[in-house]
Amino acid sequence: MKAKTISKSTSEYFDYSLLAVLVFLVCFGLVMLYSVSSYSALIKYGNSMHYLTRQLIFTVAGFVGLYVASRLPLEFYRKVAFLSYMASLALMALVQTPLGKEVNGAKRWLKLPGDQQLQPAEIAKIALIIYIPLLIIKFGKEYKQLKQTAKVLGAGLVAAAFALFLTDNLSTAVILMGITVIIVFISHPKTKPFLMIGVALVVLVGGFLVYVVNFVNSTGNFRMNRILMWLKPEEYSGDNFQSLQGLYAIGSGGLFGKGLGNGAQKMVIPEVQNDMILSVICEELGIFGAIMILILFGLVLYRLFFIAQNAPDLYSSLVVTGIFAHIALQVMFNVGVVTGVLPTTGITLPFISYGGTSTLFLLTEMGVALGVSRRIRLD
């Protein structure tokens, strides 16, 4: 049997740069998680390493998932894409059954053995990333027709609706729809209709915010209250405690921070290890530390862009584009919330915030991207 050979004019490629940045980000995230959460973990559980230990378990599992995903052929993702999509919808529906678990007033998790929990909406993200490109490839030339484009957008809308109405998770619903829209925008031959829709949405959102500022003073809806707290922080300072304390942490850190472990706001910010972890990073490492983190995320996105641009086929290119969109949206939303640019949404900072399911599937997504990079052939 003859061995397969590679032409002398080409060479195999693997994106070690992306892998190195990922390892650094994850290790940095674990260090910061312990620094940020040790006090609250000691008070709540009597063990300062409670959150770190749980995060380590999912991090190890995530790197196993990364390795497996990087070795699987792209044809495997094509075959399981639809099944994964349907399974993610079914798992989100199970949240409304006795298998669902409520944490901090939100029922978004499924109970697992060993006092663990799983957030099905995180599975929906990776399922959508591998399914939407498959739909686009399936439609072929008909994809440019409005009917077929609507079907692709509809698949994302269904997943977003499940996340919103079955798991009560607006932030994840926005990200799921955002991933879909970005993949469709990048792959569609017509850009003018999308730009017109984008302008119309900006006008509608702007008009809505003007209406809220001028005519709405109170409401029983907690999401509307979050918008009010964002637009009128001086009137809702009591209800806006978490965001205001986060801004105090950023301001008190200065340029180089108070030093690792010396932050004070982590003792008063509720659930600081989740979506507000960046504020304590700014307090302890300063604006300089936050800029370094953003540069690292910029490197991750740059490497994903390189892989998507040089992918051997359209399907794998669109899959990596979906991963790029997911990371970019989540980072932008988290930074926007922490700095007060956006209303509170509950979106975590990838690879750094506490969240086992999120870390597990984010690393698995990176494994998919690294698997695509294996198929790149450089001249």
CSV table of C-alpha atoms in Angstrom, one decimal:
chain,number,residue,atom,x,y,z
A,1,MET,CA,0.0,0.0,0.0
A,2,LYS,CA,1.5,3.3,-1.0
A,3,ALA,CA,1.8,6.1,1.6
A,4,LYS,CA,0.2,9.4,0.9
A,5,THR,CA,2.7,12.1,0.1
A,6,ILE,CA,2.5,15.9,0.1
A,7,SER,CA,3.8,17.9,-2.8
A,8,LYS,CA,7.2,19.5,-2.3
A,9,SER,CA,5.6,22.9,-3.1
A,10,THR,CA,3.3,22.8,-0.2
A,11,SER,CA,3.6,22.1,3.6
A,12,GLU,CA,1.2,21.2,6.4
A,13,TYR,CA,0.1,23.9,8.7
A,14,PHE,CA,-1.1,24.1,12.3
A,15,ASP,CA,-1.8,27.4,14.1
A,16,TYR,CA,0.4,27.1,17.1
A,17,SER,CA,0.1,30.9,17.6
A,18,LEU,CA,-3.6,30.5,18.3
A,19,LEU,CA,-3.0,27.6,20.6
A,20,ALA,CA,-0.3,29.5,22.5
A,21,VAL,CA,-2.5,32.6,23.0
A,22,LEU,CA,-5.4,30.3,24.2
A,23,VAL,CA,-3.2,28.6,26.8
A,24,PHE,CA,-2.0,31.9,28.1
A,25,LEU,CA,-5.5,33.4,28.3
A,26,VAL,CA,-6.9,30.3,30.1
A,27,CYS,CA,-4.0,30.2,32.6
A,28,PHE,CA,-4.3,34.0,33.2
A,29,GLY,CA,-8.0,33.5,33.7
A,30,LEU,CA,-7.5,30.9,36.3
A,31,VAL,CA,-5.1,33.1,38.2
A,32,MET,CA,-7.5,36.0,38.1
A,33,LEU,CA,-10.4,33.8,39.0
A,34,TYR,CA,-8.7,32.7,42.2
A,35,SER,CA,-7.7,36.3,43.0
A,36,VAL,CA,-11.2,37.6,42.4
A,37,SER,CA,-13.3,34.8,43.9
A,38,SER,CA,-11.2,33.6,46.9
A,39,TYR,CA,-12.8,35.9,49.4
A,40,SER,CA,-16.4,35.3,48.4
A,41,ALA,CA,-15.7,31.5,48.1
A,42,LEU,CA,-14.3,31.5,51.7
A,43,ILE,CA,-17.3,33.3,53.0
A,44,LYS,CA,-19.9,31.3,51.2
A,45,TYR,CA,-18.4,27.8,51.1
A,46,GLY,CA,-15.6,27.9,53.7
A,47,ASN,CA,-13.1,27.1,50.9
A,48,SER,CA,-11.2,29.9,49.1
A,49,MET,CA,-10.5,27.5,46.1
A,50,HIS,CA,-14.1,26.4,45.6
A,51,TYR,CA,-14.6,28.3,42.3
A,52,LEU,CA,-11.1,27.6,41.1
A,53,THR,CA,-11.4,23.9,41.6
A,54,ARG,CA,-14.7,23.7,39.7
A,55,GLN,CA,-13.3,25.8,36.9
A,56,LEU,CA,-10.2,23.6,36.7
A,57,ILE,CA,-12.3,20.5,36.1
A,58,PHE,CA,-14.1,22.1,33.2
A,59,THR,CA,-10.9,23.6,31.9
A,60,VAL,CA,-9.2,20.2,31.7
A,61,ALA,CA,-12.3,18.8,30.0
A,62,GLY,CA,-12.2,21.7,27.6
A,63,PHE,CA,-8.7,21.0,26.5
A,64,VAL,CA,-9.6,17.4,26.0
A,65,GLY,CA,-12.5,18.6,23.9
A,66,LEU,CA,-10.1,21.0,22.0
A,67,TYR,CA,-7.8,18.1,21.2
A,68,VAL,CA,-10.6,15.8,20.0
A,69,ALA,CA,-12.3,18.5,18.0
A,70,SER,CA,-9.0,19.4,16.3
A,71,ARG,CA,-8.4,15.8,15.2
A,72,LEU,CA,-11.9,15.2,13.8
A,73,PRO,CA,-12.4,15.6,10.1
A,74,LEU,CA,-14.6,18.4,8.9
A,75,GLU,CA,-16.9,15.8,7.3
A,76,PHE,CA,-17.9,14.7,10.8
A,77,TYR,CA,-19.3,18.2,11.6
A,78,ARG,CA,-21.3,18.2,8.4
A,79,LYS,CA,-22.9,14.8,9.4
A,80,VAL,CA,-23.8,15.8,13.0
A,81,ALA,CA,-24.6,19.5,12.3
A,82,PHE,CA,-28.4,19.0,12.1
A,83,LEU,CA,-28.5,16.5,14.9
A,84,SER,CA,-26.5,18.8,17.1
A,85,TYR,CA,-28.8,21.7,16.3
A,86,MET,CA,-32.0,19.7,17.2
A,87,ALA,CA,-30.3,18.3,20.3
A,88,SER,CA,-29.5,21.8,21.5
A,89,LEU,CA,-33.1,22.8,21.1
A,90,ALA,CA,-34.3,19.7,23.0
A,91,LEU,CA,-31.8,20.4,25.8
A,92,MET,CA,-33.0,24.0,26.2
A,93,ALA,CA,-36.6,22.7,26.3
A,94,LEU,CA,-35.6,20.3,29.2
A,95,VAL,CA,-34.8,23.3,31.3
A,96,GLN,CA,-38.5,23.8,31.8
A,97,THR,CA,-38.8,20.2,33.2
A,98,PRO,CA,-37.9,18.9,36.7
A,99,LEU,CA,-34.4,18.4,35.3
A,100,GLY,CA,-34.0,22.2,35.2
A,101,LYS,CA,-32.1,23.9,37.9
A,102,GLU,CA,-32.6,27.5,39.2
A,103,VAL,CA,-29.5,29.5,40.2
A,104,ASN,CA,-29.8,33.1,41.5
A,105,GLY,CA,-33.4,33.4,40.4
A,106,ALA,CA,-32.7,32.2,36.8
A,107,LYS,CA,-33.6,28.8,35.5
A,108,ARG,CA,-31.1,28.2,32.8
A,109,TRP,CA,-29.2,25.0,33.8
A,110,LEU,CA,-29.7,21.2,33.8
A,111,LYS,CA,-28.8,19.1,36.8
A,112,LEU,CA,-25.8,16.8,36.4
A,113,PRO,CA,-24.4,14.2,38.8
A,114,GLY,CA,-21.8,15.3,41.3
A,115,ASP,CA,-23.6,18.6,42.1
A,116,GLN,CA,-22.6,19.8,38.6
A,117,GLN,CA,-24.8,21.7,36.1
A,118,LEU,CA,-24.9,22.2,32.4
A,119,GLN,CA,-26.1,25.3,30.5
A,120,PRO,CA,-27.8,24.1,27.2
A,121,ALA,CA,-27.7,27.5,25.7
A,122,GLU,CA,-23.9,27.2,25.4
A,123,ILE,CA,-24.3,24.0,23.4
A,124,ALA,CA,-26.7,25.9,21.1
A,125,LYS,CA,-23.9,28.3,20.2
A,126,ILE,CA,-21.5,25.7,18.8
A,127,ALA,CA,-24.4,23.7,17.3
A,128,LEU,CA,-25.5,26.8,15.4
A,129,ILE,CA,-21.9,27.6,14.3
A,130,ILE,CA,-21.7,24.2,12.5
A,131,TYR,CA,-25.3,24.1,11.2
A,132,ILE,CA,-25.8,27.5,9.6
A,133,PRO,CA,-22.9,27.0,7.2
A,134,LEU,CA,-24.3,23.6,6.2
A,135,LEU,CA,-27.6,25.2,5.3
A,136,ILE,CA,-25.9,27.8,3.2
A,137,ILE,CA,-23.9,25.2,1.3
A,138,LYS,CA,-27.0,23.1,0.9
A,139,PHE,CA,-28.9,25.9,-0.8
A,140,GLY,CA,-26.1,26.6,-3.2
A,141,LYS,CA,-26.9,29.2,-5.9
A,142,GLU,CA,-30.5,29.5,-4.5
A,143,TYR,CA,-29.1,31.0,-1.3
A,144,LYS,CA,-29.1,34.5,-2.8
A,145,GLN,CA,-32.9,34.3,-3.1
A,146,LEU,CA,-34.9,36.0,-0.3
A,147,LYS,CA,-36.8,32.8,0.6
A,148,GLN,CA,-33.6,30.7,1.2
A,149,THR,CA,-31.9,33.5,3.1
A,150,ALA,CA,-35.0,33.8,5.3
A,151,LYS,CA,-34.8,30.1,6.0
A,152,VAL,CA,-31.1,30.4,7.2
A,153,LEU,CA,-32.0,33.4,9.4
A,154,GLY,CA,-35.0,31.5,10.6
A,155,ALA,CA,-32.8,28.7,11.9
A,156,GLY,CA,-30.9,31.2,14.0
A,157,LEU,CA,-34.1,32.9,15.1
A,158,VAL,CA,-35.6,29.6,16.4
A,159,ALA,CA,-32.4,28.9,18.5
A,160,ALA,CA,-32.5,32.5,19.8
A,161,ALA,CA,-36.2,32.2,20.7
A,162,PHE,CA,-35.6,28.9,22.6
A,163,ALA,CA,-32.8,30.6,24.5
A,164,LEU,CA,-35.0,33.6,25.3
A,165,PHE,CA,-38.3,31.9,26.2
A,166,LEU,CA,-37.3,28.5,27.5
A,167,THR,CA,-34.1,29.5,29.4
A,168,ASP,CA,-34.9,33.2,30.0
A,169,ASN,CA,-31.5,34.2,28.6
A,170,LEU,CA,-31.7,37.3,26.5
A,171,SER,CA,-28.0,37.8,26.2
A,172,THR,CA,-27.4,34.4,24.8
A,173,ALA,CA,-30.4,34.9,22.4
A,174,VAL,CA,-28.7,38.1,21.1
A,175,ILE,CA,-25.4,36.3,20.6
A,176,LEU,CA,-27.1,33.4,18.8
A,177,MET,CA,-28.9,35.7,16.4
A,178,GLY,CA,-25.7,37.8,16.0
A,179,ILE,CA,-23.7,34.8,15.0
A,180,THR,CA,-26.3,33.9,12.4
A,181,VAL,CA,-26.5,37.4,11.0
A,182,ILE,CA,-22.7,37.8,10.7
A,183,ILE,CA,-22.3,34.4,8.9
A,184,VAL,CA,-25.1,35.3,6.5
A,185,PHE,CA,-23.7,38.8,5.9
A,186,ILE,CA,-20.2,37.5,5.2
A,187,SER,CA,-21.4,34.8,2.8
A,188,HIS,CA,-24.3,36.5,1.0
A,189,PRO,CA,-23.5,38.0,-2.4
A,190,LYS,CA,-25.7,41.0,-1.7
A,191,THR,CA,-24.7,43.5,1.0
A,192,LYS,CA,-26.9,46.5,0.4
A,193,PRO,CA,-30.1,45.0,1.9
A,194,PHE,CA,-28.3,44.1,5.1
A,195,LEU,CA,-26.8,47.6,5.4
A,196,MET,CA,-30.3,49.1,4.9
A,197,ILE,CA,-31.7,46.8,7.6
A,198,GLY,CA,-28.8,47.7,9.9
A,199,VAL,CA,-29.5,51.4,9.5
A,200,ALA,CA,-33.2,50.9,10.1
A,201,LEU,CA,-32.5,49.0,13.3
A,202,VAL,CA,-30.1,51.7,14.6
A,203,VAL,CA,-32.8,54.3,14.0
A,204,LEU,CA,-35.5,52.2,15.8
A,205,VAL,CA,-33.2,51.5,18.8
A,206,GLY,CA,-32.3,55.2,19.0
A,207,GLY,CA,-35.9,56.2,18.9
A,208,PHE,CA,-36.8,53.6,21.6
A,209,LEU,CA,-34.0,54.9,23.8
A,210,VAL,CA,-35.2,58.5,23.3
A,211,TYR,CA,-38.7,57.4,24.3
A,212,VAL,CA,-37.5,55.6,27.4
A,213,VAL,CA,-35.4,58.6,28.6
A,214,ASN,CA,-38.3,61.1,28.1
A,215,PHE,CA,-41.4,59.2,28.9
A,216,VAL,CA,-40.6,56.1,31.0
A,217,ASN,CA,-39.9,56.4,34.7
A,218,SER,CA,-40.7,53.0,36.2
A,219,THR,CA,-41.8,49.5,35.0
A,220,GLY,CA,-42.3,46.1,36.5
A,221,ASN,CA,-40.2,44.4,33.8
A,222,PHE,CA,-36.6,43.7,35.0
A,223,ARG,CA,-35.1,44.0,31.5
A,224,MET,CA,-36.7,47.5,31.1
A,225,ASN,CA,-35.4,48.4,34.5
A,226,ARG,CA,-31.9,47.5,33.4
A,227,ILE,CA,-32.2,49.9,30.5
A,228,LEU,CA,-33.5,52.6,32.8
A,229,MET,CA,-30.6,52.0,35.2
A,230,TRP,CA,-28.2,52.3,32.3
A,231,LEU,CA,-29.8,55.5,30.9
A,232,LYS,CA,-30.5,57.1,34.3
A,233,PRO,CA,-27.9,55.8,36.7
A,234,GLU,CA,-28.3,58.8,39.0
A,235,GLU,CA,-32.0,58.0,39.6
A,236,TYR,CA,-31.4,54.2,40.1
A,237,SER,CA,-28.2,54.2,42.0
A,238,GLY,CA,-29.6,51.8,44.6
A,239,ASP,CA,-30.7,49.2,42.0
A,240,ASN,CA,-27.6,49.8,39.9
A,241,PHE,CA,-25.2,48.7,42.7
A,242,GLN,CA,-23.2,46.1,40.7
A,243,SER,CA,-22.5,48.3,37.7
A,244,LEU,CA,-21.6,51.3,39.9
A,245,GLN,CA,-19.2,49.3,42.1
A,246,GLY,CA,-17.6,47.9,38.9
A,247,LEU,CA,-17.0,51.4,37.7
A,248,TYR,CA,-15.5,52.4,41.0
A,249,ALA,CA,-13.1,49.4,40.7
A,250,ILE,CA,-12.0,50.5,37.2
A,251,GLY,CA,-11.5,54.1,38.4
A,252,SER,CA,-9.6,53.1,41.6
A,253,GLY,CA,-7.1,50.9,39.6
A,254,GLY,CA,-5.5,53.7,37.8
A,255,LEU,CA,-2.9,52.9,35.1
A,256,PHE,CA,-1.1,50.0,36.7
A,257,GLY,CA,-3.5,48.9,39.4
A,258,LYS,CA,-3.2,48.1,43.1
A,259,GLY,CA,-1.4,44.8,42.6
A,260,LEU,CA,-2.6,41.2,42.1
A,261,GLY,CA,-4.9,40.2,45.0
A,262,ASN,CA,-5.1,43.7,46.5
A,263,GLY,CA,-8.4,44.7,45.0
A,264,ALA,CA,-11.2,45.8,47.5
A,265,GLN,CA,-14.3,46.0,45.3
A,266,LYS,CA,-14.3,42.2,44.8
A,267,MET,CA,-15.5,42.0,48.4
A,268,VAL,CA,-18.7,44.0,47.6
A,269,ILE,CA,-19.6,43.3,44.0
A,270,PRO,CA,-22.2,40.5,43.8
A,271,GLU,CA,-21.1,37.5,41.7
A,272,VAL,CA,-17.9,39.3,40.7
A,273,GLN,CA,-16.3,36.1,39.3
A,274,ASN,CA,-18.9,36.1,36.5
A,275,ASP,CA,-19.6,38.9,34.1
A,276,MET,CA,-17.9,41.6,36.2
A,277,ILE,CA,-14.5,40.0,36.5
A,278,LEU,CA,-12.9,42.6,34.1
A,279,SER,CA,-13.6,45.4,36.6
A,280,VAL,CA,-11.5,43.8,39.3
A,281,ILE,CA,-8.8,43.0,36.8
A,282,CYS,CA,-8.7,46.8,36.1
A,283,GLU,CA,-8.6,47.5,39.8
A,284,GLU,CA,-5.7,45.0,40.5
A,285,LEU,CA,-3.7,45.3,37.2
A,286,GLY,CA,-4.9,48.7,36.1
A,287,ILE,CA,-5.9,49.9,32.6
A,288,PHE,CA,-2.6,48.5,31.4
A,289,GLY,CA,-3.7,45.0,32.4
A,290,ALA,CA,-7.0,45.4,30.7
A,291,ILE,CA,-5.4,46.6,27.5
A,292,MET,CA,-3.1,43.6,27.5
A,293,ILE,CA,-6.1,41.3,27.7
A,294,LEU,CA,-7.8,43.1,24.8
A,295,ILE,CA,-4.6,42.7,22.8
A,296,LEU,CA,-4.7,39.0,23.5
A,297,PHE,CA,-8.3,38.7,22.3
A,298,GLY,CA,-7.3,40.7,19.3
A,299,LEU,CA,-4.6,38.1,18.5
A,300,VAL,CA,-7.1,35.3,18.9
A,301,LEU,CA,-9.5,37.1,16.5
A,302,TYR,CA,-6.6,37.8,14.1
A,303,ARG,CA,-5.6,34.1,14.0
A,304,LEU,CA,-9.2,33.0,13.5
A,305,PHE,CA,-9.5,35.5,10.6
A,306,PHE,CA,-6.3,34.1,9.1
A,307,ILE,CA,-7.7,30.5,9.3
A,308,ALA,CA,-11.1,31.5,7.9
A,309,GLN,CA,-9.4,33.3,5.0
A,310,ASN,CA,-7.2,30.4,4.1
A,311,ALA,CA,-9.6,27.5,4.9
A,312,PRO,CA,-9.7,24.9,2.1
A,313,ASP,CA,-13.4,25.1,1.5
A,314,LEU,CA,-16.4,27.3,2.0
A,315,TYR,CA,-18.0,25.3,4.8
A,316,SER,CA,-14.9,25.3,7.0
A,317,SER,CA,-14.4,29.0,6.3
A,318,LEU,CA,-17.9,29.8,7.4
A,319,VAL,CA,-17.6,27.7,10.5
A,320,VAL,CA,-14.5,29.6,11.6
A,321,THR,CA,-16.3,32.8,10.7
A,322,GLY,CA,-19.0,31.8,13.2
A,323,ILE,CA,-16.4,31.1,15.9
A,324,PHE,CA,-14.8,34.5,15.2
A,325,ALA,CA,-18.3,36.2,15.5
A,326,HIS,CA,-19.0,34.4,18.8
A,327,ILE,CA,-15.8,35.5,20.5
A,328,ALA,CA,-15.9,39.0,19.1
A,329,LEU,CA,-19.5,39.6,20.2
A,330,GLN,CA,-19.0,38.1,23.6
A,331,VAL,CA,-15.9,40.2,24.3
A,332,MET,CA,-17.5,43.4,23.0
A,333,PHE,CA,-20.7,42.9,25.0
A,334,ASN,CA,-18.8,42.1,28.2
A,335,VAL,CA,-16.4,45.1,27.9
A,336,GLY,CA,-19.4,47.3,27.0
A,337,VAL,CA,-21.3,46.3,30.1
A,338,VAL,CA,-18.4,46.6,32.5
A,339,THR,CA,-17.5,50.1,31.3
A,340,GLY,CA,-21.1,51.2,31.3
A,341,VAL,CA,-21.4,51.6,27.5
A,342,LEU,CA,-24.2,48.9,27.4
A,343,PRO,CA,-26.9,47.9,29.9
A,344,THR,CA,-26.2,44.9,32.1
A,345,THR,CA,-26.7,41.7,30.1
A,346,GLY,CA,-24.9,38.9,32.1
A,347,ILE,CA,-22.5,38.0,29.3
A,348,THR,CA,-19.2,36.5,30.6
A,349,LEU,CA,-15.7,37.3,29.4
A,350,PRO,CA,-14.5,34.3,27.3
A,351,PHE,CA,-11.8,32.1,28.9
A,352,ILE,CA,-11.5,34.3,32.0
A,353,SER,CA,-14.9,34.5,33.7
A,354,TYR,CA,-16.2,31.7,35.9
A,355,GLY,CA,-18.4,29.3,34.0
A,356,GLY,CA,-17.7,25.7,33.4
A,357,THR,CA,-20.0,25.0,30.5
A,358,SER,CA,-18.9,28.2,28.7
A,359,THR,CA,-15.2,27.3,29.1
A,360,LEU,CA,-15.8,23.7,28.0
A,361,PHE,CA,-17.6,24.6,24.7
A,362,LEU,CA,-15.4,27.7,24.0
A,363,LEU,CA,-12.3,25.5,24.1
A,364,THR,CA,-14.1,22.9,21.9
A,365,GLU,CA,-14.9,25.6,19.4
A,366,MET,CA,-11.2,26.6,19.3
A,367,GLY,CA,-10.4,22.9,18.7
A,368,VAL,CA,-12.7,23.1,15.6
A,369,ALA,CA,-10.8,26.1,14.3
A,370,LEU,CA,-7.5,24.4,15.0
A,371,GLY,CA,-8.8,21.4,13.1
A,372,VAL,CA,-9.5,23.6,10.1
A,373,SER,CA,-6.0,25.1,10.3
A,374,ARG,CA,-4.6,21.5,9.9
A,375,ARG,CA,-6.1,21.4,6.5
A,376,ILE,CA,-4.5,24.6,5.3
A,377,ARG,CA,-1.7,24.0,2.8
A,378,LEU,CA,0.9,26.7,2.4
A,379,ASP,CA,3.0,27.3,-0.7
